[in-house]
Tab-separated table of C-alpha atoms in Angstrom:
chain	number	residue	atom	x	y	z
A	1	MET	CA	10.503	30.010	31.628
A	2	HIS	CA	12.657	27.986	29.221
A	3	PRO	CA	12.075	29.276	25.658
A	4	ALA	CA	10.647	25.957	24.454
A	5	SER	CA	8.725	25.014	27.596
A	6	PHE	CA	5.445	26.479	26.365
A	7	ALA	CA	5.651	24.168	23.357
A	8	MET	CA	5.708	21.135	25.563
A	9	GLY	CA	2.294	21.614	27.064
A	10	GLY	CA	2.430	24.764	29.136
A	11	ASN	CA	-0.685	26.827	29.705
A	12	MET	CA	-0.542	28.709	26.446
A	13	ASN	CA	-3.576	28.751	24.170
A	14	LEU	CA	-2.666	29.798	20.659
A	15	SER	CA	-5.097	30.831	17.966
A	16	GLU	CA	-4.918	29.163	14.556
A	17	GLY	CA	-3.314	32.329	13.178
A	18	GLU	CA	-0.652	32.351	15.897
A	19	LYS	CA	0.102	28.694	15.233
A	20	LEU	CA	0.474	29.391	11.530
A	21	ILE	CA	2.832	32.289	12.222
A	22	LEU	CA	4.942	30.150	14.582
A	23	VAL	CA	5.203	27.328	12.047
A	24	MET	CA	6.239	29.794	9.355
A	25	LEU	CA	8.855	31.279	11.695
A	26	CYS	CA	10.143	27.761	12.406
A	27	ASP	CA	10.507	27.209	8.664
A	28	ILE	CA	12.454	30.449	8.282
A	29	TYR	CA	14.609	29.698	11.345
A	30	LYS	CA	15.442	26.271	9.941
A	31	ALA	CA	15.996	27.500	6.351
A	32	LEU	CA	18.493	30.067	7.603
A	33	ASN	CA	20.194	27.337	9.666
A	34	LEU	CA	20.032	29.479	12.802
A	35	LYS	CA	21.187	28.063	16.125
A	36	GLY	CA	19.692	29.102	19.414
A	37	ALA	CA	17.642	28.133	22.432
A	38	VAL	CA	14.600	27.221	20.352
A	39	ASP	CA	14.557	23.900	18.516
A	40	PRO	CA	12.370	24.637	15.459
A	41	ASP	CA	11.618	20.951	14.843
A	42	LEU	CA	10.513	20.415	18.430
A	43	LEU	CA	8.414	23.573	18.432
A	44	ARG	CA	6.835	22.719	15.069
A	45	SER	CA	6.101	19.171	16.224
A	46	SER	CA	4.527	20.493	19.419
A	47	ILE	CA	2.353	22.900	17.473
A	48	HIS	CA	1.321	20.098	15.134
A	49	GLY	CA	0.617	17.754	18.052
A	50	GLY	CA	-2.686	16.129	17.204
A	51	LEU	CA	-2.733	18.005	13.905
A	52	GLU	CA	-3.981	21.148	15.617
A	53	LEU	CA	-2.651	23.286	12.816
A	54	LYS	CA	-3.933	21.227	9.901
A	55	LEU	CA	-6.425	23.332	8.076
A	56	PRO	CA	-9.484	21.726	6.462
A	57	THR	CA	-8.980	20.743	2.818
A	58	ASN	CA	-11.415	20.456	-0.063
A	59	GLY	CA	-14.111	22.301	1.850
A	60	SER	CA	-14.314	19.649	4.564
A	61	SER	CA	-14.195	20.582	8.196
A	62	HIS	CA	-13.235	18.156	10.896
A	63	SER	CA	-13.407	18.935	14.560
A	64	HIS	CA	-10.264	19.146	16.614
A	65	ASP	CA	-11.165	15.876	18.377
A	66	ASP	CA	-11.628	14.123	15.030
A	67	GLN	CA	-8.262	15.419	13.832
A	68	GLU	CA	-6.549	14.197	17.007
A	69	ARG	CA	-8.208	10.781	16.700
A	70	VAL	CA	-7.175	10.458	13.051
A	71	ALA	CA	-3.614	11.633	13.811
A	72	ALA	CA	-3.274	9.095	16.635
A	73	GLU	CA	-4.596	6.275	14.450
A	74	VAL	CA	-2.307	7.200	11.543
A	75	SER	CA	0.652	7.378	13.930
A	76	GLU	CA	-0.123	3.844	15.142
A	77	ILE	CA	-0.441	2.608	11.553
A	78	LEU	CA	2.866	4.218	10.548
A	79	ASP	CA	4.561	2.778	13.635
A	80	MET	CA	3.250	-0.697	12.762
A	81	TRP	CA	4.328	-0.411	9.129
A	82	SER	CA	7.785	0.780	10.221
A	83	ALA	CA	8.149	-2.414	12.263
A	84	ILE	CA	6.851	-4.558	9.382
A	85	GLU	CA	9.230	-3.008	6.854
A	86	ARG	CA	12.217	-3.271	9.243
A	87	GLY	CA	11.408	-6.930	9.892
A	88	TYR	CA	11.032	-7.685	6.193
A	89	LYS	CA	14.298	-5.900	5.376
A	90	HIS	CA	16.192	-8.238	7.706
A	91	LEU	CA	14.774	-11.453	6.223
A	92	SER	CA	16.901	-13.697	4.036
A	93	VAL	CA	16.025	-14.163	0.367
A	94	GLU	CA	14.491	-17.539	1.191
A	95	GLU	CA	12.438	-16.056	4.034
A	96	LYS	CA	11.164	-13.329	1.697
A	97	ARG	CA	10.052	-16.066	-0.711
A	98	ASP	CA	8.232	-17.708	2.204
A	99	VAL	CA	6.440	-14.416	2.928
A	100	GLU	CA	5.360	-14.133	-0.703
A	101	ALA	CA	4.161	-17.742	-0.751
A	102	GLY	CA	2.205	-17.264	2.490
A	103	ALA	CA	0.764	-13.827	1.798
A	104	GLY	CA	0.357	-13.762	-1.970
A	105	PRO	CA	0.744	-10.433	-3.778
A	106	LEU	CA	0.869	-8.479	-0.491
A	107	GLY	CA	3.927	-10.530	0.471
A	108	ARG	CA	5.908	-9.251	-2.509
A	109	GLY	CA	8.074	-6.308	-1.533
A	110	VAL	CA	6.123	-5.580	1.694
A	111	ARG	CA	5.814	-1.794	1.680
A	112	PHE	CA	3.322	0.612	3.189
A	113	SER	CA	1.135	1.819	0.338
A	114	GLY	CA	-0.663	4.693	2.052
A	115	PHE	CA	-4.332	5.639	2.074
A	116	ASP	CA	-6.969	6.186	-0.581
A	117	ALA	CA	-6.931	9.890	-1.456
A	118	MET	CA	-10.644	9.951	-2.213
A	119	SER	CA	-12.287	7.979	0.599
A	120	GLU	CA	-9.601	8.328	3.300
A	121	ARG	CA	-8.606	11.993	2.837
A	122	PRO	CA	-8.238	12.873	6.564
A	123	HIS	CA	-5.852	9.916	6.973
A	124	CYS	CA	-3.892	10.962	3.844
A	125	ASP	CA	-3.560	14.470	5.227
A	126	ALA	CA	-2.496	13.232	8.658
A	127	ALA	CA	0.111	10.914	7.125
A	128	HIS	CA	1.496	13.799	5.071
A	129	VAL	CA	1.826	16.029	8.138
A	130	LEU	CA	3.393	13.294	10.299
A	131	ILE	CA	5.824	12.158	7.606
A	132	GLU	CA	6.730	15.204	5.568
A	133	GLU	CA	6.110	18.137	7.894
A	134	THR	CA	7.075	16.845	11.333
A	135	GLY	CA	9.545	14.217	10.104
A	136	GLN	CA	8.418	11.664	12.664
A	137	PHE	CA	8.480	8.736	10.210
A	138	GLU	CA	11.522	9.337	8.010
A	139	ARG	CA	11.268	5.852	6.492
A	140	PHE	CA	8.271	6.986	4.448
A	141	GLN	CA	9.530	10.429	3.375
A	142	GLY	CA	9.358	11.147	-0.328
A	143	ARG	CA	7.113	8.174	-1.124
A	144	ASN	CA	3.875	8.358	-3.041
A	145	LEU	CA	1.449	7.211	-0.348
A	146	THR	CA	-1.721	7.240	-2.409
A	147	ALA	CA	-3.109	3.706	-2.272
A	148	HIS	CA	-5.759	4.207	-5.003
A	149	MET	CA	-8.069	1.937	-3.038
A	150	PRO	CA	-9.495	1.976	0.487
A	151	SER	CA	-6.924	0.574	2.917
A	152	LEU	CA	-7.991	1.749	6.355
A	153	GLU	CA	-10.114	-1.256	7.362
A	154	GLY	CA	-7.259	-3.612	6.479
A	155	TYR	CA	-4.812	-1.526	8.516
A	156	ARG	CA	-7.207	-1.599	11.463
A	157	ARG	CA	-7.356	-5.411	11.315
A	158	MET	CA	-3.562	-5.461	11.191
A	159	LEU	CA	-3.320	-3.111	14.193
A	160	ARG	CA	-5.470	-5.439	16.309
A	161	MET	CA	-3.130	-8.319	15.495
A	162	PHE	CA	0.022	-6.206	15.839
A	163	ALA	CA	-0.940	-5.201	19.386
A	164	ASP	CA	-0.088	-8.737	20.535
A	165	MET	CA	3.209	-8.707	18.637
A	166	ARG	CA	4.594	-5.527	20.175
A	167	SER	CA	7.587	-6.077	22.353
A	168	THR	CA	7.356	-4.797	25.902
A	169	ASN	CA	10.923	-3.513	25.591
A	170	GLY	CA	10.398	-1.385	22.488
A	171	ASP	CA	10.945	-2.197	18.849
A	172	PRO	CA	9.749	-5.666	17.817
A	173	ARG	CA	11.718	-7.627	15.224
A	174	LEU	CA	8.985	-9.254	13.212
A	175	GLY	CA	9.635	-12.642	11.655
A	176	VAL	CA	8.309	-14.462	8.600
A	177	TRP	CA	5.123	-15.821	10.161
A	178	GLN	CA	4.234	-12.550	11.838
A	179	ILE	CA	4.618	-10.632	8.570
A	180	ILE	CA	2.515	-13.240	6.760
A	181	ALA	CA	-0.184	-13.033	9.440
A	182	LEU	CA	-0.274	-9.228	9.223
A	183	ALA	CA	-0.399	-9.235	5.406
A	184	ASN	CA	-3.256	-11.729	5.484
A	185	ALA	CA	-5.083	-9.638	8.114
A	186	GLU	CA	-4.813	-6.661	5.752
A	187	LYS	CA	-6.547	-8.446	2.905
A	188	TYR	CA	-9.042	-10.678	4.750
A	189	ALA	CA	-11.676	-9.669	7.271
A	190	GLY	CA	-11.827	-12.274	9.936
């Protein structure tokens, strides 16, 4: 068996303790800059798949299915915001002014602001793991992603709209009117 094949969905059931040990070994392997048959980032990402390793915080306990659902939703939100920020970055100065005029304060700067740490804690935790621990969304690394207000319902409205904007051939390049529509979906239920 290839050394990393079990990490990609083989028939290996690991306990929470074994997962923790493997993640810690990956950290050591990476810190020592070792080279070998095992890719520590791939193994760590596989272990984290669906946030299996994320331990409950603040006394809360979420089932494995809940954690997977939250992780999948946060991944979709981060993917959408990556596309929004890339599209905004490529707009001209005049187009950025158009976004601000059409979307109001949310059209200024157009950046993912994260989740509310109090009311959306599982989503905050999932975002932290996906961004900082697995490195899947480098664009957001090092940012303070505490929104200080509930954001999830707005992101869900945006996701419904974004589904129609996704390109069938991969990464969509969002334009002015799409960014305005998404920003307005974030702030207005409709």
